[in-house]
PDB file of C-alpha atoms in Angstrom:
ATOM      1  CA  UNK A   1     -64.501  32.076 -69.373  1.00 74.00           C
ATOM      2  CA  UNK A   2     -65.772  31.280 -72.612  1.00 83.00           C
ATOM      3  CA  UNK A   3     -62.323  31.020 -73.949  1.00 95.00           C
ATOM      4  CA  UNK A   4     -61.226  27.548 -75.830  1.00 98.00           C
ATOM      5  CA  UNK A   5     -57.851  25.489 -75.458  1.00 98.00           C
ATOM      6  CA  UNK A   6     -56.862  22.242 -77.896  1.00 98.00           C
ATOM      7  CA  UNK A   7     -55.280  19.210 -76.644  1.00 98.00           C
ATOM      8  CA  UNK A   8     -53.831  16.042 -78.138  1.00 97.00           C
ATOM      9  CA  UNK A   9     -53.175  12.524 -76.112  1.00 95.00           C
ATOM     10  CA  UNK A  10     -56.861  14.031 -74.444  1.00 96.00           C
ATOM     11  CA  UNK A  11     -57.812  10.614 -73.316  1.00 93.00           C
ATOM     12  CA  UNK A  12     -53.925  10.671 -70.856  1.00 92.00           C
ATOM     13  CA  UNK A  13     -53.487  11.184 -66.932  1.00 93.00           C
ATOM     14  CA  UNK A  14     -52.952  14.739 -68.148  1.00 96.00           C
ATOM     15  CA  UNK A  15     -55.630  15.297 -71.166  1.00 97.00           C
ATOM     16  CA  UNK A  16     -58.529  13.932 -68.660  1.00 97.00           C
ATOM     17  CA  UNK A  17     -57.617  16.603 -66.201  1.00 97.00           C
ATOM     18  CA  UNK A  18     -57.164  18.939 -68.399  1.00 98.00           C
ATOM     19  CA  UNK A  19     -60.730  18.547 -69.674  1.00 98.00           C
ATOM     20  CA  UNK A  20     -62.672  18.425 -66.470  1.00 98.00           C
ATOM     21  CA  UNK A  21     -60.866  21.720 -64.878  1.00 97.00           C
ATOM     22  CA  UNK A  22     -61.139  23.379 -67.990  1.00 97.00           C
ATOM     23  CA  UNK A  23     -65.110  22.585 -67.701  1.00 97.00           C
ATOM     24  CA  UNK A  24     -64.789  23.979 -64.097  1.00 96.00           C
ATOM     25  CA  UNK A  25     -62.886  27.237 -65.262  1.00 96.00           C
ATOM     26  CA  UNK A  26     -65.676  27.563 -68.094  1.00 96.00           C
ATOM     27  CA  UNK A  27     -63.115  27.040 -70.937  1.00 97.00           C
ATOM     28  CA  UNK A  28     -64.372  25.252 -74.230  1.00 98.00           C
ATOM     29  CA  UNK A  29     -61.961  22.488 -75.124  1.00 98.00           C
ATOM     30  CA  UNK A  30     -60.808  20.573 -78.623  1.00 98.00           C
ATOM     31  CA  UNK A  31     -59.574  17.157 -77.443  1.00 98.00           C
ATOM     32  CA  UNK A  32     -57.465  14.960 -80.207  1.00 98.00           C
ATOM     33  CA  UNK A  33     -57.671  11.337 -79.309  1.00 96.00           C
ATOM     34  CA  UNK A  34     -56.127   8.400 -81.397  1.00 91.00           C
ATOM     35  CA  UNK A  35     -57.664   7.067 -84.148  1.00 89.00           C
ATOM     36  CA  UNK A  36     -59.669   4.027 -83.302  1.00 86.00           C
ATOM     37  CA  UNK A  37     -62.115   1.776 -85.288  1.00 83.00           C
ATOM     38  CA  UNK A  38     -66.274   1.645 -84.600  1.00 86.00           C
ATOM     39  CA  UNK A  39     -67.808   0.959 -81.415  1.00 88.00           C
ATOM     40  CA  UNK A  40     -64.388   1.380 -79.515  1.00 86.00           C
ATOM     41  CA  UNK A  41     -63.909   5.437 -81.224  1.00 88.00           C
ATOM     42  CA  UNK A  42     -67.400   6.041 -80.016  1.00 92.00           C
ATOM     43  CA  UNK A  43     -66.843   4.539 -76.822  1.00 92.00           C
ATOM     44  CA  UNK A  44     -64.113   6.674 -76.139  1.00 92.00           C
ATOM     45  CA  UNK A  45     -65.752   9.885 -77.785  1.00 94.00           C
ATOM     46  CA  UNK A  46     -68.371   9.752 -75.410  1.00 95.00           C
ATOM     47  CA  UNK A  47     -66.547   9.090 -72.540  1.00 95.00           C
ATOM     48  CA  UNK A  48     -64.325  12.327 -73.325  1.00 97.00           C
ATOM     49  CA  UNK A  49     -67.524  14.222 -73.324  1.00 97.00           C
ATOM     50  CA  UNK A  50     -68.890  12.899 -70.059  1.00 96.00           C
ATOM     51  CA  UNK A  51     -65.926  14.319 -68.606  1.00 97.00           C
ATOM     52  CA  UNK A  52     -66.417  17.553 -70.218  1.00 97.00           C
ATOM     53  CA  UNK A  53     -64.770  17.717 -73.508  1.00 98.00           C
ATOM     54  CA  UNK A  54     -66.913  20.022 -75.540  1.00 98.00           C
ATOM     55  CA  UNK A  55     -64.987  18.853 -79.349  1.00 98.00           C
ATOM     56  CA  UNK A  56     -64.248  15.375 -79.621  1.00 98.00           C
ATOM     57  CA  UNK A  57     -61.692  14.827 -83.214  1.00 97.00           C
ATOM     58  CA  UNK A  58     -58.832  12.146 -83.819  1.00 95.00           C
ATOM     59  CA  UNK A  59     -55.518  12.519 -85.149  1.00 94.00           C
ATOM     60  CA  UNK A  60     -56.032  12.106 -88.537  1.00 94.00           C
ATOM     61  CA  UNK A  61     -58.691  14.935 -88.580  1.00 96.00           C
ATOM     62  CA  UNK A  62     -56.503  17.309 -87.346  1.00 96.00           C
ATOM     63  CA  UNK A  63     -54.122  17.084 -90.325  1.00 95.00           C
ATOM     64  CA  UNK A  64     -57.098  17.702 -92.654  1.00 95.00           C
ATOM     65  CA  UNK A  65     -56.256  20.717 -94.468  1.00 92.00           C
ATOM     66  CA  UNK A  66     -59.710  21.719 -93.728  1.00 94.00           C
ATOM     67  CA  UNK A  67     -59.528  21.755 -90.351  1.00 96.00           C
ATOM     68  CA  UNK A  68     -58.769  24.997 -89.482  1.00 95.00           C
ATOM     69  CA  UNK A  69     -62.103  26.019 -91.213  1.00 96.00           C
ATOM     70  CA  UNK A  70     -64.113  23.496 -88.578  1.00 97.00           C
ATOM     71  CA  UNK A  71     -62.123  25.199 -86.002  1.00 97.00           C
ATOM     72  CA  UNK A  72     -63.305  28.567 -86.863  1.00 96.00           C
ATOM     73  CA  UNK A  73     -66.720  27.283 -87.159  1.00 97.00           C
ATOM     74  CA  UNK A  74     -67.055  25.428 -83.608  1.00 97.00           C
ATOM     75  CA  UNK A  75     -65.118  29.402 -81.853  1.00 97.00           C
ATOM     76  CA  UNK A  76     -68.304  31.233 -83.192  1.00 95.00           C
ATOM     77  CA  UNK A  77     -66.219  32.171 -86.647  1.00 95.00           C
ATOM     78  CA  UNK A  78     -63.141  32.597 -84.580  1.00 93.00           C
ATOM     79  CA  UNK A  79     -64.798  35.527 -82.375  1.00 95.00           C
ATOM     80  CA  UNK A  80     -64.355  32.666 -79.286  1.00 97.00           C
ATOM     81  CA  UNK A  81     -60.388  32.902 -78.470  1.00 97.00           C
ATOM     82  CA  UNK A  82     -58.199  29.795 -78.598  1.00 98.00           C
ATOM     83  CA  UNK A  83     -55.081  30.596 -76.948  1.00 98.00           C
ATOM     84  CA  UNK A  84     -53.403  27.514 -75.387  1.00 98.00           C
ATOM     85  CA  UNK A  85     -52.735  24.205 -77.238  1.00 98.00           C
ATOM     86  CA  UNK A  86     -51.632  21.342 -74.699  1.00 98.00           C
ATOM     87  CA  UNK A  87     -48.863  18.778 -76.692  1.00 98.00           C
ATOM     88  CA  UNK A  88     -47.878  15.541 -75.567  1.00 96.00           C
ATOM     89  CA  UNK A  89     -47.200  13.775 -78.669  1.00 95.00           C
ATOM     90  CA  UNK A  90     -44.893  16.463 -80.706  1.00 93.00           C
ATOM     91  CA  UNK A  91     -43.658  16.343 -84.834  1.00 94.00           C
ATOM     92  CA  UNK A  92     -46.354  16.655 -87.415  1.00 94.00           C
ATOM     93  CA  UNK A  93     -49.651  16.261 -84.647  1.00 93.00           C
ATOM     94  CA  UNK A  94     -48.466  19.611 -82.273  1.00 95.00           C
ATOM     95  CA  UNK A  95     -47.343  21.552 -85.131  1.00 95.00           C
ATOM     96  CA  UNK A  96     -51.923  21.020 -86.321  1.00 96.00           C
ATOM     97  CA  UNK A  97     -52.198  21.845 -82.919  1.00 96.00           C
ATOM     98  CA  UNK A  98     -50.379  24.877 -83.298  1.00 97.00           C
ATOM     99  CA  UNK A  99     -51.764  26.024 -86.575  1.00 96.00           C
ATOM    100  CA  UNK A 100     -55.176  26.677 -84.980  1.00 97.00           C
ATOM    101  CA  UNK A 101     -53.910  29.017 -82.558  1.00 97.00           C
ATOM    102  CA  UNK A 102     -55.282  32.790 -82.563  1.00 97.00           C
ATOM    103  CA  UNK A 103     -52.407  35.330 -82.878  1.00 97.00           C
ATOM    104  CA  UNK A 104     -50.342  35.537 -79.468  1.00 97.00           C
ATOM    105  CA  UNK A 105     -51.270  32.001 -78.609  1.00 98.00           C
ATOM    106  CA  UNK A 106     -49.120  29.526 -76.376  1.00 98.00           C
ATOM    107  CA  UNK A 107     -48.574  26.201 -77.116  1.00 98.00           C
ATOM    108  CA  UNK A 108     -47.245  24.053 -73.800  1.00 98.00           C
ATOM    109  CA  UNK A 109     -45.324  21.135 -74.716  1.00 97.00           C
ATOM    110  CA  UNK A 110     -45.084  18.103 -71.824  1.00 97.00           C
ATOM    111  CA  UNK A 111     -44.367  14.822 -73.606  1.00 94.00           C
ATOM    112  CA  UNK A 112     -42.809  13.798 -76.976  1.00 91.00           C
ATOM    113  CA  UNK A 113     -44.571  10.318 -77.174  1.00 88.00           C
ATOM    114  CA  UNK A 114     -44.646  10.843 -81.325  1.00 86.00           C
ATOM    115  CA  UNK A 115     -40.324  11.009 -80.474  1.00 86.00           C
ATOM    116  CA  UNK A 116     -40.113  13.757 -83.611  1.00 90.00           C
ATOM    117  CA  UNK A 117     -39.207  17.041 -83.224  1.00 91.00           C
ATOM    118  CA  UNK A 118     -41.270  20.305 -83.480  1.00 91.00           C
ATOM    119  CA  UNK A 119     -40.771  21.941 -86.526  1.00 90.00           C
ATOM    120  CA  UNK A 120     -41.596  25.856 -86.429  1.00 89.00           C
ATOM    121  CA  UNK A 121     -42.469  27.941 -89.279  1.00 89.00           C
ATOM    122  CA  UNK A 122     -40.796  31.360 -89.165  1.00 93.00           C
ATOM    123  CA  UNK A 123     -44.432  32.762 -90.143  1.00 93.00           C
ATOM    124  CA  UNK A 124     -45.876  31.144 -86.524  1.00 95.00           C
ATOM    125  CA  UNK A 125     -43.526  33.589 -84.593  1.00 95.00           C
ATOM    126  CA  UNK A 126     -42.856  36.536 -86.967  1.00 96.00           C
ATOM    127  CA  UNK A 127     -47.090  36.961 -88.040  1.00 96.00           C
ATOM    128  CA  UNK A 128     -48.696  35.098 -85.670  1.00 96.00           C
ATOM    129  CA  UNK A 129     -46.582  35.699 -82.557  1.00 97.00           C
ATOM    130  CA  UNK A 130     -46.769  32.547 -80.823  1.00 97.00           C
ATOM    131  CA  UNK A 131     -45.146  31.153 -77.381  1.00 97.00           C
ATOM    132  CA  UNK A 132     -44.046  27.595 -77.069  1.00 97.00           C
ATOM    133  CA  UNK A 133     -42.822  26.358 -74.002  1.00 97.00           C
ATOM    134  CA  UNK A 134     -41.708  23.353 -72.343  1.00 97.00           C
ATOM    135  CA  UNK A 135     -43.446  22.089 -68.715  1.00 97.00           C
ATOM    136  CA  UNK A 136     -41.773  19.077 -66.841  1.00 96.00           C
ATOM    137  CA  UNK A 137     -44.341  19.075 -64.043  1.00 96.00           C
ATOM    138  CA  UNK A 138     -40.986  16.882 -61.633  1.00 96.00           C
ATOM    139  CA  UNK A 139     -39.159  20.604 -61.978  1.00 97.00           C
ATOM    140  CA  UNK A 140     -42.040  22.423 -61.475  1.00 97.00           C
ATOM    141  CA  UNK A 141     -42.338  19.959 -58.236  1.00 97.00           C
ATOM    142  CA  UNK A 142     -38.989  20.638 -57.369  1.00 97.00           C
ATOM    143  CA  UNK A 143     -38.572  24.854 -57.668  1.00 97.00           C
ATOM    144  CA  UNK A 144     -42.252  24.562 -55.874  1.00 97.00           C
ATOM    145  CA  UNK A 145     -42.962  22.771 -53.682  1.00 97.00           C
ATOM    146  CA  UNK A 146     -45.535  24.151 -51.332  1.00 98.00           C
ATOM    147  CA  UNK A 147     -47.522  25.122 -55.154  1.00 97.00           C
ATOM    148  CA  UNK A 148     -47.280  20.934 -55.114  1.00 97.00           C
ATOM    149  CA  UNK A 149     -48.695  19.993 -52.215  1.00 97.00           C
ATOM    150  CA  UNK A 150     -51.309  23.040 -52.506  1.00 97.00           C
ATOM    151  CA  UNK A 151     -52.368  21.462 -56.112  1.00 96.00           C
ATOM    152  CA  UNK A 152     -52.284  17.691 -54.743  1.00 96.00           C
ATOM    153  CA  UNK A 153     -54.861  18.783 -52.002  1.00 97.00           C
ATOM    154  CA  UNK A 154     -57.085  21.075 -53.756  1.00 97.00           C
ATOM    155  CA  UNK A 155     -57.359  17.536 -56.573  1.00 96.00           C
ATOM    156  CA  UNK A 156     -57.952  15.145 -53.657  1.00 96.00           C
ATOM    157  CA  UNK A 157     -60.364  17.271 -52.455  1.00 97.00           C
ATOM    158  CA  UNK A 158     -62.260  17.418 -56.062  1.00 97.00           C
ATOM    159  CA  UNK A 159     -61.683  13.805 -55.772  1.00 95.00           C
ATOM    160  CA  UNK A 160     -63.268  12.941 -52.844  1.00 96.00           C
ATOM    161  CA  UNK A 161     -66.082  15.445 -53.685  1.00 97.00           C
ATOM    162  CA  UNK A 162     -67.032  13.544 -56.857  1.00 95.00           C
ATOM    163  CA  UNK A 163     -66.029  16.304 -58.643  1.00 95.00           C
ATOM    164  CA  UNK A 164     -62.835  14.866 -60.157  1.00 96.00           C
ATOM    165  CA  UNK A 165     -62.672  11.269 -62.162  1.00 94.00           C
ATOM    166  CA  UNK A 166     -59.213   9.881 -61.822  1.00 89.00           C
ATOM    167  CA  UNK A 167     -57.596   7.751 -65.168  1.00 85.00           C
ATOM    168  CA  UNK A 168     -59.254   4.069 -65.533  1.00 83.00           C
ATOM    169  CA  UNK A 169     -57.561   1.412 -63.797  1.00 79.00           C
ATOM    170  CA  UNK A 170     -56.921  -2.154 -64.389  1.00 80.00           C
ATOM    171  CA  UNK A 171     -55.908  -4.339 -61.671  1.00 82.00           C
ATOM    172  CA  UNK A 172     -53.176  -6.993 -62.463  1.00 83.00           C
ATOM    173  CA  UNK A 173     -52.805  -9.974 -59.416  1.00 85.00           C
ATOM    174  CA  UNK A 174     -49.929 -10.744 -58.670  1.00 87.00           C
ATOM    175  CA  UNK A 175     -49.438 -13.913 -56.166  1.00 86.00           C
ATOM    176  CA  UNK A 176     -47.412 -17.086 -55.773  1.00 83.00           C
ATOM    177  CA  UNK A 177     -49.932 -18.676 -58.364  1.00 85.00           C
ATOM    178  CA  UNK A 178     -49.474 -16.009 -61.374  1.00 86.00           C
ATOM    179  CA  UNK A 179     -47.924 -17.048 -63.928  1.00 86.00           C
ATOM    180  CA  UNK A 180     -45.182 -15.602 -65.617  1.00 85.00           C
ATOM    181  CA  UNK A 181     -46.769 -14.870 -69.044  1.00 86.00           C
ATOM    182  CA  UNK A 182     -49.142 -13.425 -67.222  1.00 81.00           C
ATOM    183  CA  UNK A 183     -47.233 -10.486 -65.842  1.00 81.00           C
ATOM    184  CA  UNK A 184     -45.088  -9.907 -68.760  1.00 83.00           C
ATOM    185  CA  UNK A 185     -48.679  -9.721 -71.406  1.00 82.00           C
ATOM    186  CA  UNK A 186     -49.436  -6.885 -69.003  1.00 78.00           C
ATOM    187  CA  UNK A 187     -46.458  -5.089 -69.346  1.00 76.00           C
ATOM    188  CA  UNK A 188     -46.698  -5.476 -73.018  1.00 76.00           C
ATOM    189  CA  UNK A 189     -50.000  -4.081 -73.520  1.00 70.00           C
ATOM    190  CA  UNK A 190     -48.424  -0.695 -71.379  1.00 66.00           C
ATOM    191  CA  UNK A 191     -46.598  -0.474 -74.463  1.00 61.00           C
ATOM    192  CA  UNK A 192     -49.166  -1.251 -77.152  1.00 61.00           C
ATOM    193  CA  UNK A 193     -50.809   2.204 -77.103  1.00 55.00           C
ATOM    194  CA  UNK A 194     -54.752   1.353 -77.040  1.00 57.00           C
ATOM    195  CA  UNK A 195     -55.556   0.336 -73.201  1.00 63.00           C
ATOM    196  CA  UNK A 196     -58.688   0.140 -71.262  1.00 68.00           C
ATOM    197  CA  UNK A 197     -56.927   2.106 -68.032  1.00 70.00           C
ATOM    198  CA  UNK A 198     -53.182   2.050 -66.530  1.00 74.00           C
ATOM    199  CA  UNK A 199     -52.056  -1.140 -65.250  1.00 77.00           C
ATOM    200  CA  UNK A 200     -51.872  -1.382 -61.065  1.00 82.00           C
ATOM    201  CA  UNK A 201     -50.541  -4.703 -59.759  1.00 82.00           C
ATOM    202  CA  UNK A 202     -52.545  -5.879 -56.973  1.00 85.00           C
ATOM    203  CA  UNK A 203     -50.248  -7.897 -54.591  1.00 88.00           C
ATOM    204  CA  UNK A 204     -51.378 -11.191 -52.875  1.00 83.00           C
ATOM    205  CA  UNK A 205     -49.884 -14.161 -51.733  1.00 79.00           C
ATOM    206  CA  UNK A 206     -46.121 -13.313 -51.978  1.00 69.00           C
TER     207      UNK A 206
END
């Protein structure tokens, strides 16, 4: 308790639940969104902090060469440990996140969405002694999966206790009387990056 992780892609599936169980487990958290422009940035910044988020920074902060120094001042001058760094997006933006860890920190990787390659600096495990290590939560489903259906509950639960905020959704009709455009401008904004909440089609008439 008291201890702090960083995260980028914090606004994800992942990042969101990240943030409110770390609130629950009393962990302090650093959560790297994308950059976006006025009222839309602060829209999201706040929302990250309803959840729980206790930093709020976007990506182009975190490759500041100052920003270790900001780090150190929001961990109490680094007397506040940060251990774990959560990467989704890999290259440049997990090696920051990896830069602010203390010494013996682990750095989780679970997505690649940047599609570059980590690139580790001999000094990061020789001096610093860090871990980094891959999770694909389908394997972990696979080698475990009573651990699965354990975690699925216990969420549900939080869920249905108010407790736990899924992702946003947006609903997407789909009936005899959609039209094709429709349906394929809603894939396209999947794929555009910058969403107001994952796309569910809602099936009607079909």
């Amino acid at each position: 308790e008291g201890d702090w992780f960083i995260q980028n892609g914090a606004n994800s599936g992942v990042g969101r639940a990240a943030i409110q169980l770390g609130k629950m487990w009393g962990l302090k958290s650093i959560c790297v969104v994308r950059e976006r422009e006025g009222a839309e940035g602060e829209a999201l910044k706040k929302e990250m902090q309803e959840l729980g988020a206790t930093v709020v920074v976007n990506d182009e902060e975190i490759m500041d060469k100052g920003f270790g120094e900001r780090v150190k001042e929001w961990t109490n001058g680094g007397r506040e440990p940060l251990q774990l760094a959560l990467n989704c997006v890999g290259g440049d933006a997990g090696m920051a996140l990896a830069k602010t860890l203390d010494e013996g920190g682990t750095m989780v990787t679970y997505g690649a969405m940047g599609r570059s390659p980590l690139r580790l600096g001999a000094g990061m495990l020789i001096f610093k002694d860090l871990r980094f290590l891959g999770f694909w939560v389908s394997k972990w489903g696979d080698r475990f999966p009573d651990e699965r259906e354990k975690t699925i509950d216990e969420i549900l639960g939080l869920i249905r206790d108010g407790k736990f905020k899924d992702v946003p959704m947006v609903e997407v009709p789909w009936s005899y009387e959609t039209k094709k455009e429709e349906l394929l401008d809603a894939v396209q904004v999947t794929l555009e990056g910058f969403r107001k909440g994952k796309g569910i089609f809602k099936f009607g008439n079909t």
